[in-house]
Short mmCIF file of C-alpha atoms and ligand atoms in Angstrom, two decimals:
data_model
loop_
_atom_site.label_atom_id
_atom_site.label_comp_id
_atom_site.label_asym_id
_atom_site.label_seq_id
_atom_site.Cartn_x
_atom_site.Cartn_y
_atom_site.Cartn_z
CA MET R 1 79.06 109.04 100.38
CA LYS R 2 81.40 109.98 97.56
CA ARG R 3 82.75 107.13 95.46
CA PHE R 4 86.46 106.57 95.73
CA GLN R 5 89.17 105.23 93.51
CA HIS R 6 91.00 102.15 94.47
CA ALA R 7 93.82 100.23 92.99
CA PHE R 8 96.53 97.88 93.92
CA SER R 9 98.72 99.66 96.34
CA PRO R 10 97.98 102.33 98.90
CA VAL R 11 99.06 104.91 96.31
CA ALA R 12 95.89 104.20 94.49
CA PHE R 13 93.77 104.66 97.56
CA LYS R 14 94.94 108.23 97.77
CA SER R 15 91.61 109.90 97.14
CA LEU R 16 90.06 108.19 100.10
CA THR R 17 92.50 106.63 102.46
CA LEU R 18 95.84 108.28 102.00
CA ALA R 19 95.34 110.67 104.84
CA VAL R 20 94.23 107.74 106.91
CA MET R 21 97.27 105.69 106.13
CA PHE R 22 99.70 108.48 106.68
CA ALA R 23 98.20 109.15 110.06
CA LEU R 24 98.65 105.52 110.97
CA PRO R 25 101.45 105.63 113.53
CA THR R 26 99.71 108.20 115.71
CA ALA R 27 96.17 107.07 115.07
CA VAL R 28 93.79 107.26 117.98
CA VAL R 29 91.90 104.04 118.28
CA ALA R 30 88.33 104.41 119.30
CA HIS R 31 87.69 100.77 120.15
CA ASN R 32 87.80 99.45 123.62
CA HIS R 33 88.41 95.83 122.79
CA SER R 34 91.03 93.46 124.13
CA LYS R 35 93.96 92.62 121.87
CA ALA R 36 92.55 89.16 121.20
CA GLU R 37 89.20 90.64 120.18
CA ASP R 38 90.95 93.14 117.93
CA ASP R 39 93.09 90.44 116.32
CA GLN R 40 89.95 88.56 115.42
CA HIS R 41 88.04 91.66 114.34
CA TYR R 42 90.83 92.81 112.02
CA ALA R 43 91.83 89.36 110.80
CA LEU R 44 92.52 88.77 107.12
CA PRO R 45 89.69 87.33 105.02
CA LYS R 46 90.08 83.53 105.05
CA SER R 47 90.01 83.30 101.26
CA ALA R 48 90.39 85.65 98.32
CA THR R 49 89.29 84.61 94.85
CA ALA R 50 89.39 86.43 91.53
CA GLN R 51 85.58 86.58 91.65
CA ASP R 52 85.75 88.29 95.06
CA PHE R 53 87.93 91.02 93.54
CA ILE R 54 85.71 91.59 90.51
CA ALA R 55 82.66 91.79 92.78
CA ILE R 56 84.20 94.26 95.19
CA PHE R 57 85.65 96.42 92.42
CA LYS R 58 82.09 96.79 91.11
CA GLU R 59 80.71 97.54 94.56
CA ILE R 60 83.30 100.23 95.12
CA ASN R 61 83.27 101.81 91.68
CA GLY R 62 79.79 101.03 90.39
CA GLU R 63 78.94 99.22 87.16
CA HIS R 64 80.75 100.44 84.03
CA PRO R 65 79.82 98.03 81.21
CA GLY R 66 82.52 97.47 78.61
CA ILE R 67 85.22 99.01 80.80
CA ARG R 68 88.11 97.43 82.70
CA LYS R 69 87.05 96.58 86.24
CA ALA R 70 90.36 98.04 87.44
CA HIS R 71 92.62 100.63 85.82
CA ALA R 72 89.48 101.81 84.07
CA ARG R 73 90.86 105.13 82.82
CA GLY R 74 93.72 104.95 80.37
CA VAL R 75 95.13 105.45 76.89
CA CYS R 76 96.59 103.12 74.28
CA ALA R 77 100.01 103.67 72.75
CA VAL R 78 102.38 101.87 70.40
CA GLY R 79 106.14 101.64 70.32
CA GLU R 80 109.12 99.34 70.00
CA PHE R 81 111.64 97.46 72.11
CA THR R 82 115.37 97.25 71.56
CA PRO R 83 117.11 94.70 73.77
CA SER R 84 120.55 95.44 75.19
CA THR R 85 123.62 93.40 74.28
CA ALA R 86 123.89 92.36 77.93
CA ALA R 87 120.39 90.89 77.88
CA LYS R 88 120.95 89.14 74.52
CA GLN R 89 124.09 87.51 75.86
CA ARG R 90 122.76 86.55 79.25
CA PHE R 91 119.14 85.43 78.81
CA THR R 92 117.88 82.80 76.39
CA SER R 93 114.31 84.09 75.95
CA PRO R 94 113.17 85.14 72.46
CA LEU R 95 112.20 88.39 74.20
CA PHE R 96 115.80 89.49 73.65
CA GLN R 97 116.50 87.95 70.28
CA VAL R 98 115.08 90.63 67.95
CA ASP R 99 115.66 94.34 67.55
CA ASN R 100 112.73 96.74 67.30
CA ALA R 101 110.04 94.31 68.50
CA PRO R 102 106.64 96.04 68.07
CA LEU R 103 104.90 97.01 71.31
CA THR R 104 101.30 97.73 72.19
CA LEU R 105 101.04 99.68 75.42
CA ARG R 106 98.36 101.10 77.67
CA PHE R 107 99.01 103.74 80.31
CA SER R 108 96.34 103.91 83.00
CA MET R 109 95.16 105.26 86.30
CA GLY R 110 94.78 102.81 89.18
CA GLY R 111 91.22 102.14 90.30
CA GLY R 112 87.96 101.23 88.62
CA ASN R 113 86.69 104.76 88.01
CA PRO R 114 86.74 105.63 84.29
CA ASN R 115 86.71 109.34 85.24
CA ALA R 116 89.40 109.12 87.92
CA ASP R 117 90.92 112.37 89.17
CA GLU R 118 94.43 112.24 87.73
CA ARG R 119 95.98 114.48 90.36
CA ARG R 120 96.20 111.59 92.78
CA GLY R 121 96.82 107.87 92.71
CA ALA R 122 99.00 105.25 91.13
CA ARG R 123 99.62 105.13 87.41
CA GLY R 124 99.98 101.83 85.57
CA VAL R 125 101.42 100.53 82.32
CA GLY R 126 100.65 97.38 80.38
CA ILE R 127 102.92 96.32 77.52
CA GLN R 128 102.62 93.50 75.00
CA PHE R 129 105.81 92.64 73.10
CA GLU R 130 105.24 91.05 69.67
CA LEU R 131 107.91 88.41 69.07
CA PRO R 132 108.75 86.18 66.09
CA ASN R 133 106.72 83.00 65.47
CA ASN R 134 103.54 84.50 66.90
CA GLN R 135 104.96 84.65 70.38
CA SER R 136 104.34 87.52 72.74
CA HIS R 137 105.35 88.67 76.19
CA THR R 138 103.17 90.72 78.53
CA ILE R 139 103.93 92.91 81.50
CA ALA R 140 101.79 95.18 83.68
CA GLY R 141 103.26 97.34 86.44
CA ILE R 142 102.46 100.32 88.60
CA THR R 143 104.24 103.33 90.10
CA SER R 144 104.93 101.61 93.42
CA PRO R 145 107.69 99.07 94.02
CA VAL R 146 105.67 97.15 96.59
CA PHE R 147 102.18 95.67 96.85
CA SER R 148 99.95 96.56 99.78
CA GLY R 149 100.42 93.26 101.58
CA ALA R 150 102.06 89.89 101.15
CA THR R 151 99.00 88.06 99.82
CA PRO R 152 95.77 88.69 97.90
CA ASN R 153 93.95 88.34 101.23
CA HIS R 154 95.63 91.51 102.52
CA PHE R 155 94.45 93.47 99.51
CA LEU R 156 90.93 92.03 99.66
CA GLY R 157 90.76 92.84 103.38
CA LEU R 158 91.80 96.43 102.67
CA LEU R 159 89.13 96.74 99.99
CA GLN R 160 86.52 95.26 102.33
CA TRP R 161 87.30 97.69 105.14
CA ASN R 162 87.27 100.60 102.71
CA LEU R 163 83.92 99.48 101.33
CA LYS R 164 82.55 99.28 104.87
CA MET R 165 83.83 102.79 105.51
CA MET R 166 82.20 104.04 102.30
CA ARG R 167 78.92 102.61 103.52
CA GLY R 168 79.27 104.15 106.96
CA GLU R 169 79.66 100.71 108.58
CA ALA R 170 83.26 101.32 109.69
CA THR R 171 85.45 104.27 110.59
CA ARG R 172 88.84 105.46 109.39
CA GLU R 173 90.25 104.09 112.61
CA ASP R 174 88.99 100.65 111.63
CA VAL R 175 90.86 100.87 108.34
CA GLN R 176 93.98 102.02 110.19
CA LYS R 177 93.67 99.25 112.73
CA PHE R 178 93.27 96.66 110.00
CA MET R 179 96.45 97.87 108.32
CA ALA R 180 98.36 98.16 111.58
CA ALA R 181 97.41 94.56 112.40
CA HIS R 182 99.19 93.32 109.25
CA PRO R 183 102.86 94.35 109.10
CA SER R 184 103.33 93.44 105.44
CA MET R 185 101.11 96.43 104.55
CA GLN R 186 103.62 98.86 106.06
CA PRO R 187 106.27 99.02 103.29
CA ALA R 188 103.75 100.37 100.77
CA ILE R 189 102.51 102.94 103.29
CA GLU R 190 106.08 104.02 104.00
CA TRP R 191 106.96 104.24 100.34
CA ASN R 192 104.03 106.53 99.62
CA ARG R 193 104.49 108.82 102.58
CA GLY R 194 104.61 112.43 101.35
CA ARG R 195 104.93 111.40 97.69
CA THR R 196 102.81 113.14 95.05
CA ALA R 197 101.69 111.45 91.83
CA SER R 198 103.70 111.71 88.60
CA ALA R 199 103.22 114.77 86.41
CA GLU R 200 103.00 112.68 83.21
CA TYR R 201 102.54 109.05 82.31
CA THR R 202 106.07 109.22 80.92
CA SER R 203 107.78 110.80 83.93
CA ALA R 204 107.11 107.95 86.34
CA THR R 205 109.07 104.81 87.13
CA TYR R 206 106.90 101.70 86.81
CA TYR R 207 107.57 98.51 88.80
CA GLY R 208 106.60 94.95 87.96
CA ILE R 209 106.58 94.18 91.72
CA HIS R 210 106.49 90.38 91.43
CA ALA R 211 109.51 88.15 91.05
CA LEU R 212 109.77 86.07 87.87
CA TRP R 213 112.40 83.64 86.60
CA ALA R 214 114.50 83.96 83.44
CA ASN R 215 116.52 81.17 81.82
CA THR R 216 120.21 81.72 81.15
CA GLN R 217 122.81 79.37 79.68
CA GLY R 218 123.31 78.21 83.30
CA ASP R 219 120.80 78.34 86.15
CA ALA R 220 117.55 80.31 85.88
CA GLN R 221 117.72 83.66 87.65
CA LYS R 222 115.01 85.42 89.63
CA PHE R 223 114.34 89.02 88.73
CA ARG R 224 112.02 91.98 89.29
CA TRP R 225 111.73 94.76 86.70
CA GLN R 226 111.53 98.56 86.66
CA LEU R 227 110.82 100.86 83.73
CA VAL R 228 112.68 104.13 84.23
CA PRO R 229 111.91 107.25 82.12
CA GLN R 230 115.05 108.47 80.32
CA ALA R 231 113.93 112.07 80.83
CA GLY R 232 113.79 111.51 84.60
CA GLU R 233 110.98 111.38 87.13
CA LYS R 234 108.75 114.40 87.61
CA ASN R 235 106.02 114.60 90.22
CA LEU R 236 103.15 117.06 90.62
CA THR R 237 103.72 119.98 92.97
CA LYS R 238 101.52 120.19 96.06
CA GLN R 239 99.82 123.17 94.43
CA GLN R 240 99.04 121.20 91.25
CA VAL R 241 97.56 118.47 93.42
CA GLU R 242 95.36 120.99 95.25
CA SER R 243 94.21 123.20 92.39
CA GLY R 244 95.46 121.82 89.05
CA PRO R 245 93.25 120.22 86.38
CA GLN R 246 91.85 116.76 87.12
CA SER R 247 92.46 115.46 83.63
CA PHE R 248 95.75 115.93 81.82
CA LEU R 249 97.66 112.66 81.49
CA THR R 250 96.27 111.44 78.15
CA GLU R 251 96.36 114.89 76.55
CA ARG R 252 99.98 115.36 77.64
CA LEU R 253 101.06 111.93 76.34
CA ILE R 254 99.49 112.50 72.92
CA GLU R 255 101.07 115.96 72.71
CA GLN R 256 104.45 114.62 73.83
CA VAL R 257 104.79 111.94 71.18
CA LYS R 258 103.39 114.25 68.49
CA ASN R 259 105.43 117.35 69.25
CA ASP R 260 108.45 116.25 71.25
CA GLY R 261 109.07 112.99 69.39
CA ALA R 262 109.33 109.48 70.81
CA VAL R 263 109.52 108.92 74.58
CA THR R 264 111.97 106.36 75.88
CA PHE R 265 112.18 104.24 79.02
CA ASP R 266 115.09 102.11 80.19
CA TRP R 267 114.05 98.63 81.23
CA HIS R 268 116.07 97.36 84.19
CA TRP R 269 115.96 93.99 85.87
CA THR R 270 117.07 93.52 89.47
CA ILE R 271 118.60 90.06 89.90
CA GLY R 272 117.68 88.38 93.19
CA ALA R 273 120.22 86.61 95.39
CA ALA R 274 119.74 82.98 96.42
CA ASP R 275 117.82 83.72 99.61
CA ASP R 276 115.75 86.68 98.36
CA PRO R 277 112.08 85.66 98.64
CA THR R 278 110.04 85.31 95.46
CA ASN R 279 106.68 84.93 97.19
CA ASP R 280 106.29 88.31 98.92
CA PRO R 281 105.30 91.26 96.69
CA SER R 282 105.16 93.58 99.72
CA ALA R 283 108.90 93.43 100.41
CA GLN R 284 111.64 94.82 98.21
CA TRP R 285 114.96 93.04 97.81
CA PRO R 286 118.05 94.72 99.28
CA ALA R 287 119.18 97.79 97.34
CA ASP R 288 122.62 96.41 96.46
CA ARG R 289 121.34 93.65 94.16
CA GLU R 290 122.74 93.47 90.62
CA GLN R 291 120.93 95.62 88.05
CA VAL R 292 120.87 94.64 84.38
CA HIS R 293 119.82 97.13 81.73
CA VAL R 294 117.88 94.76 79.49
CA GLY R 295 116.80 97.23 76.81
CA THR R 296 114.94 100.38 75.85
CA ILE R 297 111.22 100.82 75.34
CA THR R 298 110.21 103.65 73.03
CA VAL R 299 106.68 105.02 72.77
CA THR R 300 106.13 106.32 69.24
CA SER R 301 102.44 107.27 69.17
CA ALA R 302 99.44 107.42 71.48
CA GLY R 303 95.67 107.26 71.24
CA GLY R 304 93.43 104.86 69.32
CA GLU R 305 92.17 101.42 70.29
CA ALA R 306 95.12 99.09 69.65
CA CYS R 307 95.25 98.04 73.31
CA THR R 308 91.52 97.37 73.75
CA PRO R 309 91.58 93.70 72.67
CA ILE R 310 94.66 92.95 74.80
CA ASN R 311 94.63 91.28 78.19
CA PHE R 312 97.81 92.54 79.90
CA ASP R 313 98.01 89.44 82.06
CA PRO R 314 101.48 89.34 83.67
CA VAL R 315 101.52 85.54 83.59
CA ARG R 316 101.42 85.45 79.76
CA VAL R 317 105.17 85.41 79.32
CA ALA R 318 107.50 84.46 76.46
CA ARG R 319 109.46 81.20 76.38
CA GLY R 320 112.44 81.30 78.71
CA ILE R 321 110.59 83.36 81.34
CA ARG R 322 108.28 81.96 84.01
CA PRO R 323 106.24 83.31 86.90
CA SER R 324 107.40 82.78 90.49
CA ASP R 325 105.42 81.41 93.42
CA ASP R 326 104.13 84.91 94.31
CA PRO R 327 100.54 84.19 95.46
CA VAL R 328 99.20 87.39 93.87
CA LEU R 329 100.15 86.36 90.33
CA PRO R 330 97.59 83.57 89.79
CA ILE R 331 94.79 85.71 91.26
CA ARG R 332 95.73 88.55 88.97
CA SER R 333 95.69 86.26 85.97
CA ALA R 334 92.22 84.92 86.80
CA ALA R 335 90.80 88.38 87.61
CA TYR R 336 92.14 89.86 84.36
CA ALA R 337 90.53 87.03 82.39
CA ILE R 338 87.14 87.73 83.97
CA SER R 339 87.41 91.49 83.45
CA PHE R 340 88.65 90.97 79.88
CA GLY R 341 85.74 88.68 79.02
CA GLN R 342 83.21 91.01 80.61
CA ARG R 343 84.46 94.18 78.99
CA LEU R 344 84.65 92.66 75.52
CA SER R 345 81.02 91.53 75.86
CA ASN R 346 79.91 94.93 77.13
CA GLN R 347 79.31 93.81 80.70
C1 HEM J 401 95.05 90.80 93.76
C2 HEM J 401 95.68 91.71 93.02
C3 HEM J 401 95.15 92.30 91.74
C4 HEM J 401 93.93 92.16 91.14
C5 HEM J 401 92.75 91.34 91.61
C6 HEM J 401 93.96 92.94 89.91
C7 HEM J 401 92.92 93.06 89.02
C8 HEM J 401 92.93 93.76 87.83
C9 HEM J 401 91.89 93.78 86.83
C10 HEM J 401 90.57 93.03 86.96
C11 HEM J 401 92.30 94.55 85.80
C12 HEM J 401 91.56 94.83 84.49
C13 HEM J 401 92.02 93.84 83.41
C14 HEM J 401 91.34 94.00 82.08
O1 HEM J 401 90.13 94.27 82.00
O2 HEM J 401 92.00 93.80 81.03
C15 HEM J 401 93.61 95.06 86.15
C16 HEM J 401 94.35 95.91 85.38
C17 HEM J 401 95.63 96.31 85.70
N1 HEM J 401 96.38 95.96 86.79
FE1 HEM J 401 95.82 94.73 88.25
N2 HEM J 401 95.20 93.51 89.78
C18 HEM J 401 95.95 93.16 90.89
C19 HEM J 401 97.25 93.52 91.15
C20 HEM J 401 98.03 94.32 90.36
C21 HEM J 401 99.41 94.62 90.59
C22 HEM J 401 100.25 94.07 91.76
C23 HEM J 401 99.81 95.43 89.58
C24 HEM J 401 101.17 95.99 89.33
C25 HEM J 401 102.29 95.28 89.46
C26 HEM J 401 98.67 95.65 88.71
C27 HEM J 401 98.68 96.42 87.57
C28 HEM J 401 97.61 96.55 86.69
C29 HEM J 401 97.66 97.35 85.48
C30 HEM J 401 98.82 98.20 84.99
C31 HEM J 401 96.41 97.20 84.87
C32 HEM J 401 95.94 97.84 83.57
C33 HEM J 401 96.18 96.91 82.40
C34 HEM J 401 95.55 97.49 81.15
O3 HEM J 401 95.86 98.64 80.84
O4 HEM J 401 94.76 96.78 80.50
N3 HEM J 401 97.62 94.95 89.21
N4 HEM J 401 93.97 94.56 87.39
#
């Protein structure tokens, strides 16, 4: 059976399971089990470790020594960050204390396939901010505002059912039934319904998904971030998805910064209210929450290897910022460390 891409939200499952997920509400279920039997059959895995993820990424995508075990296809870039006055005044982190902080970025395709078809699937961005006194701040986000489930176990379960389907040990209906059995997987499915992938790395909005905390002069505030392209969002047409080239994102980015000049994103933080949960990456906060424009991120050149020795671990944050209790964050951190170590030692 053909290998498929995977990544961290249903967007990234497009090449294999998108049709499945979109058919979810009307899916015909082939099984003749009782509800109790189904509940057990489609239960979440009891545990989900970073090692489980690395192992299943390799089973799904094959071995690619020296390459990231997820977001395998991508391109390095460099740029700079200019914080807004509002952010300088409100937050105490050194992240906002200097103008023109140097950035190392990497734009990527979701999934562990280094030759991923770029017409479909989530795009990702990792950014390391270089701050005074050898400090740094790291973020990594994707083009979906929600994760495909409330916990790492949801995501591992989805990967397991997809792997079984790849091997002919399960059907599409099984994957659908697994997702239908776990309501926190629905927001990501809904968000992706009918949406095509971005036309360029720089015409997508990227979302940090998780909640973090930022210190202010008063109480710390919870926030979630989005990186919005100043030139606006642009998605592929249905025709480009059907018959366009499979590889264009890196070429376009290099051409853009060379010919069109720097590309700029606005960095916005959504400030959570007191009772907005910080531990559920599958659920967005209400749309009326306060937005703070915290600065602009400018990409000045692309290509090269500047991002190769960087682990874009979203838990490596500057002073004055701290991770929340989102259960996906510590698993990400551990999985990135394993992948980072393996790829730098050509495993
Ligand atoms: C259980 C959940 C997740 C696991 C196990 C996981 C695992 C990984 C791994 C192993 C890598 C490769 C790291 C490296 O070799 O340097 C990676 C890269 C990446 N992940 Fe995740 N991830 C998860 C969730 C997420 C989420 C929720 C997002 C978005 C908010 C995300 C965005 C990215 C991005 C953008 C990259 C590429 C970073 C780069 O360019 O080096 N991941 N992930």
